[in-house]
Amino acid sequence: MLEELRVAYPDKKEIGYDFVRVNLGKNEQKLPEFLKINPNGRIPALLDNNVNKPVGHRVFESASILLWLVENYDSEYKLSFKDPLLKNEALSWIFFTHGGVGPMFGQAGHFLHLDEKIPYAIKRYTDEMRRLLSVFEDHLGTERTYLVDNRFSVADINAITWVKGANRAGIDLAKEFPAVNGWIERSLERQGVKNGLSLFDDAGHAL
Ligand SMILES: N[C@@H](CCC(=O)N[C@@H](CS)C(=O)NCC(=O)O)C(=O)O
């Protein structure tokens, strides 16, 4: 999101940021100084030093971070919506992704990579991945390029990092979900998305 904002508003100095790597292997996300930013001890988290000076304002939970950024830095609605109906449609997709896609994809990844293979759990969560992907697929169909109003927005940003990882769970997006695949390919062509993703490896770990 920050890289998309930087592309959209190249002259806005306050969009600059420091990317701080948190080593999950060393449990750095549970250290007291990190818990001050996210009391849940998980990444990502944001400390916005442009407000509430000198301490800044903390934001945790990925969707909350994205919404904070568009509400405060997307003054021309280049990645969000002014129209109340479109704004609410975007919120619906953001909640759908945050409450459904994130947790289910996360559980699928957990059970797929566990040394002990538990067939019930793997089937349960990969089936749920497919069900959620089919919701995106049906919505996008042949008419829509992006989730809301046919333009790339915070709703897409919130979803694509999860969805693009479906192939790693053995789901062939191009074959099973062609509309979703087209949406992901279109999104990944964007300079802001490329810049943002260049900070991470394919599995989503910070480089
Ligand atoms: N609902 C949270 C999920 C955050 C989450 O699960 N983060 C993982 C990495 S993707 C994490 O920090 N795991 C380390 C831990 O649980 O200690 C969000 O969207 O921000």
mmCIF file with all atom_site columns, C-alpha atoms and ligand atoms in Angstrom:
data_model
loop_
_atom_site.group_PDB
_atom_site.id
_atom_site.type_symbol
_atom_site.label_atom_id
_atom_site.label_alt_id
_atom_site.label_comp_id
_atom_site.label_asym_id
_atom_site.label_entity_id
_atom_site.label_seq_id
_atom_site.pdbx_PDB_ins_code
_atom_site.Cartn_x
_atom_site.Cartn_y
_atom_site.Cartn_z
_atom_site.occupancy
_atom_site.B_iso_or_equiv
_atom_site.pdbx_formal_charge
_atom_site.auth_seq_id
_atom_site.auth_comp_id
_atom_site.auth_asym_id
_atom_site.auth_atom_id
_atom_site.pdbx_PDB_model_num
ATOM   1   C CA  . MET A 1 1   ? 0.000   0.000   0.000   1.00 0.00 ? 1   MET A CA  1
ATOM   2   C CA  . LEU A 1 2   ? 2.749   2.454   0.928   1.00 0.00 ? 2   LEU A CA  1
ATOM   3   C CA  . GLU A 1 3   ? 4.472   1.853   -2.404  1.00 0.00 ? 3   GLU A CA  1
ATOM   4   C CA  . GLU A 1 4   ? 1.205   2.328   -4.302  1.00 0.00 ? 4   GLU A CA  1
ATOM   5   C CA  . LEU A 1 5   ? 0.688   5.592   -2.398  1.00 0.00 ? 5   LEU A CA  1
ATOM   6   C CA  . ARG A 1 6   ? 4.220   6.688   -3.258  1.00 0.00 ? 6   ARG A CA  1
ATOM   7   C CA  . VAL A 1 7   ? 3.548   6.117   -6.950  1.00 0.00 ? 7   VAL A CA  1
ATOM   8   C CA  . ALA A 1 8   ? 0.178   7.898   -6.701  1.00 0.00 ? 8   ALA A CA  1
ATOM   9   C CA  . TYR A 1 9   ? 1.554   10.877  -4.738  1.00 0.00 ? 9   TYR A CA  1
ATOM   10  C CA  . PRO A 1 10  ? 5.242   11.236  -5.672  1.00 0.00 ? 10  PRO A CA  1
ATOM   11  C CA  . ASP A 1 11  ? 5.499   14.680  -4.050  1.00 0.00 ? 11  ASP A CA  1
ATOM   12  C CA  . LYS A 1 12  ? 4.057   13.758  -0.655  1.00 0.00 ? 12  LYS A CA  1
ATOM   13  C CA  . LYS A 1 13  ? 7.088   13.470  1.608   1.00 0.00 ? 13  LYS A CA  1
ATOM   14  C CA  . GLU A 1 14  ? 5.067   12.145  4.556   1.00 0.00 ? 14  GLU A CA  1
ATOM   15  C CA  . ILE A 1 15  ? 4.432   8.864   2.717   1.00 0.00 ? 15  ILE A CA  1
ATOM   16  C CA  . GLY A 1 16  ? 8.108   7.885   3.104   1.00 0.00 ? 16  GLY A CA  1
ATOM   17  C CA  . TYR A 1 17  ? 8.618   5.019   5.534   1.00 0.00 ? 17  TYR A CA  1
ATOM   18  C CA  . ASP A 1 18  ? 11.171  2.867   7.303   1.00 0.00 ? 18  ASP A CA  1
ATOM   19  C CA  . PHE A 1 19  ? 10.686  -0.862  6.756   1.00 0.00 ? 19  PHE A CA  1
ATOM   20  C CA  . VAL A 1 20  ? 11.672  -2.649  9.960   1.00 0.00 ? 20  VAL A CA  1
ATOM   21  C CA  . ARG A 1 21  ? 12.220  -6.397  9.678   1.00 0.00 ? 21  ARG A CA  1
ATOM   22  C CA  . VAL A 1 22  ? 10.908  -8.451  12.592  1.00 0.00 ? 22  VAL A CA  1
ATOM   23  C CA  . ASN A 1 23  ? 12.578  -11.849 12.935  1.00 0.00 ? 23  ASN A CA  1
ATOM   24  C CA  . LEU A 1 24  ? 9.763   -14.304 13.699  1.00 0.00 ? 24  LEU A CA  1
ATOM   25  C CA  . GLY A 1 25  ? 12.300  -17.125 14.100  1.00 0.00 ? 25  GLY A CA  1
ATOM   26  C CA  . LYS A 1 26  ? 13.732  -15.217 17.057  1.00 0.00 ? 26  LYS A CA  1
ATOM   27  C CA  . ASN A 1 27  ? 10.234  -14.319 18.341  1.00 0.00 ? 27  ASN A CA  1
ATOM   28  C CA  . GLU A 1 28  ? 11.013  -10.606 18.020  1.00 0.00 ? 28  GLU A CA  1
ATOM   29  C CA  . GLN A 1 29  ? 7.263   -10.011 17.551  1.00 0.00 ? 29  GLN A CA  1
ATOM   30  C CA  . LYS A 1 30  ? 6.768   -10.891 21.230  1.00 0.00 ? 30  LYS A CA  1
ATOM   31  C CA  . LEU A 1 31  ? 9.334   -8.413  22.564  1.00 0.00 ? 31  LEU A CA  1
ATOM   32  C CA  . PRO A 1 32  ? 7.958   -5.639  24.809  1.00 0.00 ? 32  PRO A CA  1
ATOM   33  C CA  . GLU A 1 33  ? 8.914   -2.854  22.372  1.00 0.00 ? 33  GLU A CA  1
ATOM   34  C CA  . PHE A 1 34  ? 7.019   -4.574  19.547  1.00 0.00 ? 34  PHE A CA  1
ATOM   35  C CA  . LEU A 1 35  ? 4.010   -5.340  21.769  1.00 0.00 ? 35  LEU A CA  1
ATOM   36  C CA  . LYS A 1 36  ? 3.685   -1.591  22.293  1.00 0.00 ? 36  LYS A CA  1
ATOM   37  C CA  . ILE A 1 37  ? 2.885   -1.332  18.556  1.00 0.00 ? 37  ILE A CA  1
ATOM   38  C CA  . ASN A 1 38  ? 0.888   -4.555  18.250  1.00 0.00 ? 38  ASN A CA  1
ATOM   39  C CA  . PRO A 1 39  ? -0.331  -5.975  21.588  1.00 0.00 ? 39  PRO A CA  1
ATOM   40  C CA  . ASN A 1 40  ? -1.216  -9.183  19.688  1.00 0.00 ? 40  ASN A CA  1
ATOM   41  C CA  . GLY A 1 41  ? 2.490   -9.813  18.963  1.00 0.00 ? 41  GLY A CA  1
ATOM   42  C CA  . ARG A 1 42  ? 2.103   -10.366 15.215  1.00 0.00 ? 42  ARG A CA  1
ATOM   43  C CA  . ILE A 1 43  ? 3.238   -8.676  12.050  1.00 0.00 ? 43  ILE A CA  1
ATOM   44  C CA  . PRO A 1 44  ? 2.449   -6.391  10.304  1.00 0.00 ? 44  PRO A CA  1
ATOM   45  C CA  . ALA A 1 45  ? 2.178   -3.289  12.464  1.00 0.00 ? 45  ALA A CA  1
ATOM   46  C CA  . LEU A 1 46  ? 2.566   0.390   11.703  1.00 0.00 ? 46  LEU A CA  1
ATOM   47  C CA  . LEU A 1 47  ? 3.781   3.326   13.765  1.00 0.00 ? 47  LEU A CA  1
ATOM   48  C CA  . ASP A 1 48  ? 2.688   6.547   12.089  1.00 0.00 ? 48  ASP A CA  1
ATOM   49  C CA  . ASN A 1 49  ? 5.010   9.318   13.230  1.00 0.00 ? 49  ASN A CA  1
ATOM   50  C CA  . ASN A 1 50  ? 3.179   12.017  11.274  1.00 0.00 ? 50  ASN A CA  1
ATOM   51  C CA  . VAL A 1 51  ? 0.479   12.246  13.946  1.00 0.00 ? 51  VAL A CA  1
ATOM   52  C CA  . ASN A 1 52  ? 0.274   12.291  17.741  1.00 0.00 ? 52  ASN A CA  1
ATOM   53  C CA  . LYS A 1 53  ? 3.811   13.649  17.950  1.00 0.00 ? 53  LYS A CA  1
ATOM   54  C CA  . PRO A 1 54  ? 6.210   12.874  19.513  1.00 0.00 ? 54  PRO A CA  1
ATOM   55  C CA  . VAL A 1 55  ? 5.086   9.295   20.250  1.00 0.00 ? 55  VAL A CA  1
ATOM   56  C CA  . GLY A 1 56  ? 3.238   8.603   16.998  1.00 0.00 ? 56  GLY A CA  1
ATOM   57  C CA  . HIS A 1 57  ? 0.113   6.518   16.460  1.00 0.00 ? 57  HIS A CA  1
ATOM   58  C CA  . ARG A 1 58  ? 0.176   2.722   16.355  1.00 0.00 ? 58  ARG A CA  1
ATOM   59  C CA  . VAL A 1 59  ? -1.975  0.674   13.975  1.00 0.00 ? 59  VAL A CA  1
ATOM   60  C CA  . PHE A 1 60  ? -2.212  -3.115  14.008  1.00 0.00 ? 60  PHE A CA  1
ATOM   61  C CA  . GLU A 1 61  ? -4.088  -5.734  11.935  1.00 0.00 ? 61  GLU A CA  1
ATOM   62  C CA  . SER A 1 62  ? -3.290  -5.564  8.225   1.00 0.00 ? 62  SER A CA  1
ATOM   63  C CA  . ALA A 1 63  ? -6.719  -4.346  7.068   1.00 0.00 ? 63  ALA A CA  1
ATOM   64  C CA  . SER A 1 64  ? -6.764  -1.647  9.740   1.00 0.00 ? 64  SER A CA  1
ATOM   65  C CA  . ILE A 1 65  ? -3.324  -0.495  8.547   1.00 0.00 ? 65  ILE A CA  1
ATOM   66  C CA  . LEU A 1 66  ? -4.514  -0.285  4.932   1.00 0.00 ? 66  LEU A CA  1
ATOM   67  C CA  . LEU A 1 67  ? -7.627  1.648   5.912   1.00 0.00 ? 67  LEU A CA  1
ATOM   68  C CA  . TRP A 1 68  ? -5.617  4.029   8.065   1.00 0.00 ? 68  TRP A CA  1
ATOM   69  C CA  . LEU A 1 69  ? -3.283  4.711   5.148   1.00 0.00 ? 69  LEU A CA  1
ATOM   70  C CA  . VAL A 1 70  ? -6.012  5.457   2.608   1.00 0.00 ? 70  VAL A CA  1
ATOM   71  C CA  . GLU A 1 71  ? -8.045  7.524   5.066   1.00 0.00 ? 71  GLU A CA  1
ATOM   72  C CA  . ASN A 1 72  ? -5.054  9.670   5.920   1.00 0.00 ? 72  ASN A CA  1
ATOM   73  C CA  . TYR A 1 73  ? -2.897  9.703   2.794   1.00 0.00 ? 73  TYR A CA  1
ATOM   74  C CA  . ASP A 1 74  ? -5.177  9.018   -0.195  1.00 0.00 ? 74  ASP A CA  1
ATOM   75  C CA  . SER A 1 75  ? -6.657  12.524  -0.284  1.00 0.00 ? 75  SER A CA  1
ATOM   76  C CA  . GLU A 1 76  ? -7.602  12.249  -3.978  1.00 0.00 ? 76  GLU A CA  1
ATOM   77  C CA  . TYR A 1 77  ? -9.190  8.792   -3.674  1.00 0.00 ? 77  TYR A CA  1
ATOM   78  C CA  . LYS A 1 78  ? -6.750  7.271   -6.140  1.00 0.00 ? 78  LYS A CA  1
ATOM   79  C CA  . LEU A 1 79  ? -6.808  3.951   -4.272  1.00 0.00 ? 79  LEU A CA  1
ATOM   80  C CA  . SER A 1 80  ? -10.075 4.290   -2.384  1.00 0.00 ? 80  SER A CA  1
ATOM   81  C CA  . PHE A 1 81  ? -13.595 5.610   -2.895  1.00 0.00 ? 81  PHE A CA  1
ATOM   82  C CA  . LYS A 1 82  ? -15.420 8.795   -2.025  1.00 0.00 ? 82  LYS A CA  1
ATOM   83  C CA  . ASP A 1 83  ? -18.837 7.543   -3.112  1.00 0.00 ? 83  ASP A CA  1
ATOM   84  C CA  . PRO A 1 84  ? -20.467 5.965   -0.014  1.00 0.00 ? 84  PRO A CA  1
ATOM   85  C CA  . LEU A 1 85  ? -21.769 2.911   -1.871  1.00 0.00 ? 85  LEU A CA  1
ATOM   86  C CA  . LEU A 1 86  ? -18.422 2.121   -3.468  1.00 0.00 ? 86  LEU A CA  1
ATOM   87  C CA  . LYS A 1 87  ? -16.649 2.803   -0.182  1.00 0.00 ? 87  LYS A CA  1
ATOM   88  C CA  . ASN A 1 88  ? -18.933 0.311   1.536   1.00 0.00 ? 88  ASN A CA  1
ATOM   89  C CA  . GLU A 1 89  ? -18.517 -2.260  -1.260  1.00 0.00 ? 89  GLU A CA  1
ATOM   90  C CA  . ALA A 1 90  ? -14.760 -1.968  -0.752  1.00 0.00 ? 90  ALA A CA  1
ATOM   91  C CA  . LEU A 1 91  ? -15.235 -2.448  2.998   1.00 0.00 ? 91  LEU A CA  1
ATOM   92  C CA  . SER A 1 92  ? -17.273 -5.596  2.367   1.00 0.00 ? 92  SER A CA  1
ATOM   93  C CA  . TRP A 1 93  ? -14.431 -7.105  0.314   1.00 0.00 ? 93  TRP A CA  1
ATOM   94  C CA  . ILE A 1 94  ? -11.906 -6.007  2.912   1.00 0.00 ? 94  ILE A CA  1
ATOM   95  C CA  . PHE A 1 95  ? -13.865 -7.688  5.729   1.00 0.00 ? 95  PHE A CA  1
ATOM   96  C CA  . PHE A 1 96  ? -14.456 -10.789 3.591   1.00 0.00 ? 96  PHE A CA  1
ATOM   97  C CA  . THR A 1 97  ? -10.729 -11.049 2.975   1.00 0.00 ? 97  THR A CA  1
ATOM   98  C CA  . HIS A 1 98  ? -9.610  -10.182 6.484   1.00 0.00 ? 98  HIS A CA  1
ATOM   99  C CA  . GLY A 1 99  ? -12.146 -12.390 8.268   1.00 0.00 ? 99  GLY A CA  1
ATOM   100 C CA  . GLY A 1 100 ? -12.240 -15.297 5.799   1.00 0.00 ? 100 GLY A CA  1
ATOM   101 C CA  . VAL A 1 101 ? -9.429  -15.462 3.280   1.00 0.00 ? 101 VAL A CA  1
ATOM   102 C CA  . GLY A 1 102 ? -6.583  -14.573 5.663   1.00 0.00 ? 102 GLY A CA  1
ATOM   103 C CA  . PRO A 1 103 ? -7.479  -17.046 8.437   1.00 0.00 ? 103 PRO A CA  1
ATOM   104 C CA  . MET A 1 104 ? -8.425  -19.925 6.101   1.00 0.00 ? 104 MET A CA  1
ATOM   105 C CA  . PHE A 1 105 ? -5.424  -19.523 3.786   1.00 0.00 ? 105 PHE A CA  1
ATOM   106 C CA  . GLY A 1 106 ? -3.255  -19.206 6.893   1.00 0.00 ? 106 GLY A CA  1
ATOM   107 C CA  . GLN A 1 107 ? -4.573  -22.462 8.361   1.00 0.00 ? 107 GLN A CA  1
ATOM   108 C CA  . ALA A 1 108 ? -4.160  -24.257 5.024   1.00 0.00 ? 108 ALA A CA  1
ATOM   109 C CA  . GLY A 1 109 ? -0.532  -23.109 4.878   1.00 0.00 ? 109 GLY A CA  1
ATOM   110 C CA  . HIS A 1 110 ? 0.023   -24.265 8.444   1.00 0.00 ? 110 HIS A CA  1
ATOM   111 C CA  . PHE A 1 111 ? -1.320  -27.778 7.886   1.00 0.00 ? 111 PHE A CA  1
ATOM   112 C CA  . LEU A 1 112 ? 0.305   -28.184 4.469   1.00 0.00 ? 112 LEU A CA  1
ATOM   113 C CA  . HIS A 1 113 ? 3.737   -27.406 5.895   1.00 0.00 ? 113 HIS A CA  1
ATOM   114 C CA  . LEU A 1 114 ? 3.362   -29.339 9.131   1.00 0.00 ? 114 LEU A CA  1
ATOM   115 C CA  . ASP A 1 115 ? 5.662   -32.391 9.297   1.00 0.00 ? 115 ASP A CA  1
ATOM   116 C CA  . GLU A 1 116 ? 2.741   -34.468 10.539  1.00 0.00 ? 116 GLU A CA  1
ATOM   117 C CA  . LYS A 1 117 ? 0.303   -34.622 7.621   1.00 0.00 ? 117 LYS A CA  1
ATOM   118 C CA  . ILE A 1 118 ? -3.294  -34.520 8.853   1.00 0.00 ? 118 ILE A CA  1
ATOM   119 C CA  . PRO A 1 119 ? -5.504  -35.321 5.828   1.00 0.00 ? 119 PRO A CA  1
ATOM   120 C CA  . TYR A 1 120 ? -8.730  -34.012 7.388   1.00 0.00 ? 120 TYR A CA  1
ATOM   121 C CA  . ALA A 1 121 ? -7.216  -30.617 8.200   1.00 0.00 ? 121 ALA A CA  1
ATOM   122 C CA  . ILE A 1 122 ? -5.499  -30.290 4.820   1.00 0.00 ? 122 ILE A CA  1
ATOM   123 C CA  . LYS A 1 123 ? -8.724  -31.118 2.979   1.00 0.00 ? 123 LYS A CA  1
ATOM   124 C CA  . ARG A 1 124 ? -10.839 -28.902 5.233   1.00 0.00 ? 124 ARG A CA  1
ATOM   125 C CA  . TYR A 1 125 ? -8.697  -25.793 4.670   1.00 0.00 ? 125 TYR A CA  1
ATOM   126 C CA  . THR A 1 126 ? -7.788  -26.298 1.000   1.00 0.00 ? 126 THR A CA  1
ATOM   127 C CA  . ASP A 1 127 ? -11.502 -26.897 0.273   1.00 0.00 ? 127 ASP A CA  1
ATOM   128 C CA  . GLU A 1 128 ? -12.245 -23.667 2.093   1.00 0.00 ? 128 GLU A CA  1
ATOM   129 C CA  . MET A 1 129 ? -9.547  -21.888 0.044   1.00 0.00 ? 129 MET A CA  1
ATOM   130 C CA  . ARG A 1 130 ? -11.261 -23.069 -3.144  1.00 0.00 ? 130 ARG A CA  1
ATOM   131 C CA  . ARG A 1 131 ? -14.662 -21.990 -1.866  1.00 0.00 ? 131 ARG A CA  1
ATOM   132 C CA  . LEU A 1 132 ? -13.379 -18.497 -1.044  1.00 0.00 ? 132 LEU A CA  1
ATOM   133 C CA  . LEU A 1 133 ? -11.560 -18.258 -4.391  1.00 0.00 ? 133 LEU A CA  1
ATOM   134 C CA  . SER A 1 134 ? -14.797 -19.173 -6.140  1.00 0.00 ? 134 SER A CA  1
ATOM   135 C CA  . VAL A 1 135 ? -16.463 -16.171 -4.470  1.00 0.00 ? 135 VAL A CA  1
ATOM   136 C CA  . PHE A 1 136 ? -13.813 -13.900 -6.045  1.00 0.00 ? 136 PHE A CA  1
ATOM   137 C CA  . GLU A 1 137 ? -14.108 -15.828 -9.319  1.00 0.00 ? 137 GLU A CA  1
ATOM   138 C CA  . ASP A 1 138 ? -17.876 -15.410 -9.557  1.00 0.00 ? 138 ASP A CA  1
ATOM   139 C CA  . HIS A 1 139 ? -17.661 -11.734 -8.644  1.00 0.00 ? 139 HIS A CA  1
ATOM   140 C CA  . LEU A 1 140 ? -14.924 -10.928 -11.159 1.00 0.00 ? 140 LEU A CA  1
ATOM   141 C CA  . GLY A 1 141 ? -16.380 -13.084 -13.948 1.00 0.00 ? 141 GLY A CA  1
ATOM   142 C CA  . THR A 1 142 ? -15.623 -11.821 -17.431 1.00 0.00 ? 142 THR A CA  1
ATOM   143 C CA  . GLU A 1 143 ? -16.729 -8.237  -16.785 1.00 0.00 ? 143 GLU A CA  1
ATOM   144 C CA  . ARG A 1 144 ? -14.677 -7.029  -13.825 1.00 0.00 ? 144 ARG A CA  1
ATOM   145 C CA  . THR A 1 145 ? -11.000 -6.156  -13.837 1.00 0.00 ? 145 THR A CA  1
ATOM   146 C CA  . TYR A 1 146 ? -10.767 -5.340  -10.094 1.00 0.00 ? 146 TYR A CA  1
ATOM   147 C CA  . LEU A 1 147 ? -12.956 -5.950  -7.067  1.00 0.00 ? 147 LEU A CA  1
ATOM   148 C CA  . VAL A 1 148 ? -14.677 -2.569  -6.885  1.00 0.00 ? 148 VAL A CA  1
ATOM   149 C CA  . ASP A 1 149 ? -15.694 -0.228  -9.708  1.00 0.00 ? 149 ASP A CA  1
ATOM   150 C CA  . ASN A 1 150 ? -13.191 -1.745  -12.136 1.00 0.00 ? 150 ASN A CA  1
ATOM   151 C CA  . ARG A 1 151 ? -10.307 0.169   -10.669 1.00 0.00 ? 151 ARG A CA  1
ATOM   152 C CA  . PHE A 1 152 ? -7.412  -0.988  -8.521  1.00 0.00 ? 152 PHE A CA  1
ATOM   153 C CA  . SER A 1 153 ? -7.968  -0.069  -4.879  1.00 0.00 ? 153 SER A CA  1
ATOM   154 C CA  . VAL A 1 154 ? -7.297  -0.826  -1.233  1.00 0.00 ? 154 VAL A CA  1
ATOM   155 C CA  . ALA A 1 155 ? -9.751  -3.753  -1.546  1.00 0.00 ? 155 ALA A CA  1
ATOM   156 C CA  . ASP A 1 156 ? -7.475  -5.409  -4.120  1.00 0.00 ? 156 ASP A CA  1
ATOM   157 C CA  . ILE A 1 157 ? -4.311  -4.641  -2.163  1.00 0.00 ? 157 ILE A CA  1
ATOM   158 C CA  . ASN A 1 158 ? -5.813  -6.302  0.901   1.00 0.00 ? 158 ASN A CA  1
ATOM   159 C CA  . ALA A 1 159 ? -6.551  -9.503  -1.036  1.00 0.00 ? 159 ALA A CA  1
ATOM   160 C CA  . ILE A 1 160 ? -3.865  -10.076 -3.644  1.00 0.00 ? 160 ILE A CA  1
ATOM   161 C CA  . THR A 1 161 ? -1.025  -10.976 -1.289  1.00 0.00 ? 161 THR A CA  1
ATOM   162 C CA  . TRP A 1 162 ? -3.123  -13.863 0.095   1.00 0.00 ? 162 TRP A CA  1
ATOM   163 C CA  . VAL A 1 163 ? -4.621  -14.943 -3.212  1.00 0.00 ? 163 VAL A CA  1
ATOM   164 C CA  . LYS A 1 164 ? -1.380  -14.987 -5.187  1.00 0.00 ? 164 LYS A CA  1
ATOM   165 C CA  . GLY A 1 165 ? -0.083  -17.611 -2.738  1.00 0.00 ? 165 GLY A CA  1
ATOM   166 C CA  . ALA A 1 166 ? -2.815  -20.117 -3.646  1.00 0.00 ? 166 ALA A CA  1
ATOM   167 C CA  . ASN A 1 167 ? -0.535  -21.858 -6.138  1.00 0.00 ? 167 ASN A CA  1
ATOM   168 C CA  . ARG A 1 168 ? 1.771   -22.814 -3.279  1.00 0.00 ? 168 ARG A CA  1
ATOM   169 C CA  . ALA A 1 169 ? -1.138  -24.782 -1.796  1.00 0.00 ? 169 ALA A CA  1
ATOM   170 C CA  . GLY A 1 170 ? -1.424  -26.787 -5.014  1.00 0.00 ? 170 GLY A CA  1
ATOM   171 C CA  . ILE A 1 171 ? -4.246  -24.713 -6.498  1.00 0.00 ? 171 ILE A CA  1
ATOM   172 C CA  . ASP A 1 172 ? -3.671  -23.943 -10.170 1.00 0.00 ? 172 ASP A CA  1
ATOM   173 C CA  . LEU A 1 173 ? -5.207  -20.477 -10.393 1.00 0.00 ? 173 LEU A CA  1
ATOM   174 C CA  . ALA A 1 174 ? -4.912  -20.235 -14.184 1.00 0.00 ? 174 ALA A CA  1
ATOM   175 C CA  . LYS A 1 175 ? -6.777  -23.516 -14.654 1.00 0.00 ? 175 LYS A CA  1
ATOM   176 C CA  . GLU A 1 176 ? -9.271  -23.480 -11.796 1.00 0.00 ? 176 GLU A CA  1
ATOM   177 C CA  . PHE A 1 177 ? -9.929  -19.751 -11.340 1.00 0.00 ? 177 PHE A CA  1
ATOM   178 C CA  . PRO A 1 178 ? -9.113  -17.923 -14.595 1.00 0.00 ? 178 PRO A CA  1
ATOM   179 C CA  . ALA A 1 179 ? -10.784 -14.631 -13.626 1.00 0.00 ? 179 ALA A CA  1
ATOM   180 C CA  . VAL A 1 180 ? -8.891  -14.589 -10.325 1.00 0.00 ? 180 VAL A CA  1
ATOM   181 C CA  . ASN A 1 181 ? -5.700  -15.415 -12.195 1.00 0.00 ? 181 ASN A CA  1
ATOM   182 C CA  . GLY A 1 182 ? -6.230  -12.498 -14.593 1.00 0.00 ? 182 GLY A CA  1
ATOM   183 C CA  . TRP A 1 183 ? -6.917  -10.164 -11.664 1.00 0.00 ? 183 TRP A CA  1
ATOM   184 C CA  . ILE A 1 184 ? -3.698  -11.232 -9.914  1.00 0.00 ? 184 ILE A CA  1
ATOM   185 C CA  . GLU A 1 185 ? -1.624  -10.936 -13.104 1.00 0.00 ? 185 GLU A CA  1
ATOM   186 C CA  . ARG A 1 186 ? -3.015  -7.445  -13.773 1.00 0.00 ? 186 ARG A CA  1
ATOM   187 C CA  . SER A 1 187 ? -2.303  -6.354  -10.218 1.00 0.00 ? 187 SER A CA  1
ATOM   188 C CA  . LEU A 1 188 ? 1.232   -7.734  -10.242 1.00 0.00 ? 188 LEU A CA  1
ATOM   189 C CA  . GLU A 1 189 ? 2.018   -5.625  -13.315 1.00 0.00 ? 189 GLU A CA  1
ATOM   190 C CA  . ARG A 1 190 ? 1.560   -2.411  -11.339 1.00 0.00 ? 190 ARG A CA  1
ATOM   191 C CA  . GLN A 1 191 ? 4.730   -0.552  -10.400 1.00 0.00 ? 191 GLN A CA  1
ATOM   192 C CA  . GLY A 1 192 ? 3.602   0.115   -6.822  1.00 0.00 ? 192 GLY A CA  1
ATOM   193 C CA  . VAL A 1 193 ? 2.745   -3.556  -6.277  1.00 0.00 ? 193 VAL A CA  1
ATOM   194 C CA  . LYS A 1 194 ? 6.092   -4.611  -7.785  1.00 0.00 ? 194 LYS A CA  1
ATOM   195 C CA  . ASN A 1 195 ? 7.955   -2.195  -5.520  1.00 0.00 ? 195 ASN A CA  1
ATOM   196 C CA  . GLY A 1 196 ? 6.093   -3.401  -2.430  1.00 0.00 ? 196 GLY A CA  1
ATOM   197 C CA  . LEU A 1 197 ? 6.520   -7.088  -3.193  1.00 0.00 ? 197 LEU A CA  1
ATOM   198 C CA  . SER A 1 198 ? 10.222  -6.656  -3.911  1.00 0.00 ? 198 SER A CA  1
ATOM   199 C CA  . LEU A 1 199 ? 10.663  -6.402  -0.130  1.00 0.00 ? 199 LEU A CA  1
ATOM   200 C CA  . PHE A 1 200 ? 9.455   -9.998  0.315   1.00 0.00 ? 200 PHE A CA  1
ATOM   201 C CA  . ASP A 1 201 ? 10.229  -13.462 -1.022  1.00 0.00 ? 201 ASP A CA  1
ATOM   202 C CA  . ASP A 1 202 ? 7.572   -15.651 -2.713  1.00 0.00 ? 202 ASP A CA  1
ATOM   203 C CA  . ALA A 1 203 ? 6.472   -17.051 0.632   1.00 0.00 ? 203 ALA A CA  1
ATOM   204 C CA  . GLY A 1 204 ? 5.884   -13.536 1.972   1.00 0.00 ? 204 GLY A CA  1
ATOM   205 C CA  . HIS A 1 205 ? 8.966   -13.406 4.201   1.00 0.00 ? 205 HIS A CA  1
ATOM   206 C CA  . ALA A 1 206 ? 10.791  -10.064 4.391   1.00 0.00 ? 206 ALA A CA  1
ATOM   207 C CA  . LEU A 1 207 ? 14.053  -10.132 2.430   1.00 0.00 ? 207 LEU A CA  1
HETATM 208 N N1  . LIG B 2 .   ? -4.956  -10.895 11.407  1.00 0.00 ? 1   LIG B N1  1
HETATM 209 C C1  . LIG B 2 .   ? -3.570  -10.514 11.399  1.00 0.00 ? 1   LIG B C1  1
HETATM 210 C C2  . LIG B 2 .   ? -2.720  -11.741 11.143  1.00 0.00 ? 1   LIG B C2  1
HETATM 211 C C3  . LIG B 2 .   ? -1.264  -11.467 11.387  1.00 0.00 ? 1   LIG B C3  1
HETATM 212 C C4  . LIG B 2 .   ? -0.443  -12.745 11.354  1.00 0.00 ? 1   LIG B C4  1
HETATM 213 O O1  . LIG B 2 .   ? -0.949  -13.862 11.447  1.00 0.00 ? 1   LIG B O1  1
HETATM 214 N N2  . LIG B 2 .   ? 0.890   -12.564 11.249  1.00 0.00 ? 1   LIG B N2  1
HETATM 215 C C5  . LIG B 2 .   ? 1.794   -13.700 11.259  1.00 0.00 ? 1   LIG B C5  1
HETATM 216 C C6  . LIG B 2 .   ? 2.738   -13.652 10.070  1.00 0.00 ? 1   LIG B C6  1
HETATM 217 S S1  . LIG B 2 .   ? 1.855   -13.607 8.552   1.00 0.00 ? 1   LIG B S1  1
HETATM 218 C C7  . LIG B 2 .   ? 2.675   -13.617 12.510  1.00 0.00 ? 1   LIG B C7  1
HETATM 219 O O2  . LIG B 2 .   ? 3.038   -12.547 12.945  1.00 0.00 ? 1   LIG B O2  1
HETATM 220 N N3  . LIG B 2 .   ? 3.023   -14.780 13.075  1.00 0.00 ? 1   LIG B N3  1
HETATM 221 C C8  . LIG B 2 .   ? 3.896   -14.844 14.196  1.00 0.00 ? 1   LIG B C8  1
HETATM 222 C C9  . LIG B 2 .   ? 3.218   -15.224 15.480  1.00 0.00 ? 1   LIG B C9  1
HETATM 223 O O3  . LIG B 2 .   ? 2.027   -15.573 15.447  1.00 0.00 ? 1   LIG B O3  1
HETATM 224 O O4  . LIG B 2 .   ? 3.870   -15.172 16.518  1.00 0.00 ? 1   LIG B O4  1
HETATM 225 C C10 . LIG B 2 .   ? -3.327  -9.424  10.328  1.00 0.00 ? 1   LIG B C10 1
HETATM 226 O O5  . LIG B 2 .   ? -3.980  -9.482  9.286   1.00 0.00 ? 1   LIG B O5  1
HETATM 227 O O6  . LIG B 2 .   ? -2.514  -8.515  10.562  1.00 0.00 ? 1   LIG B O6  1
#
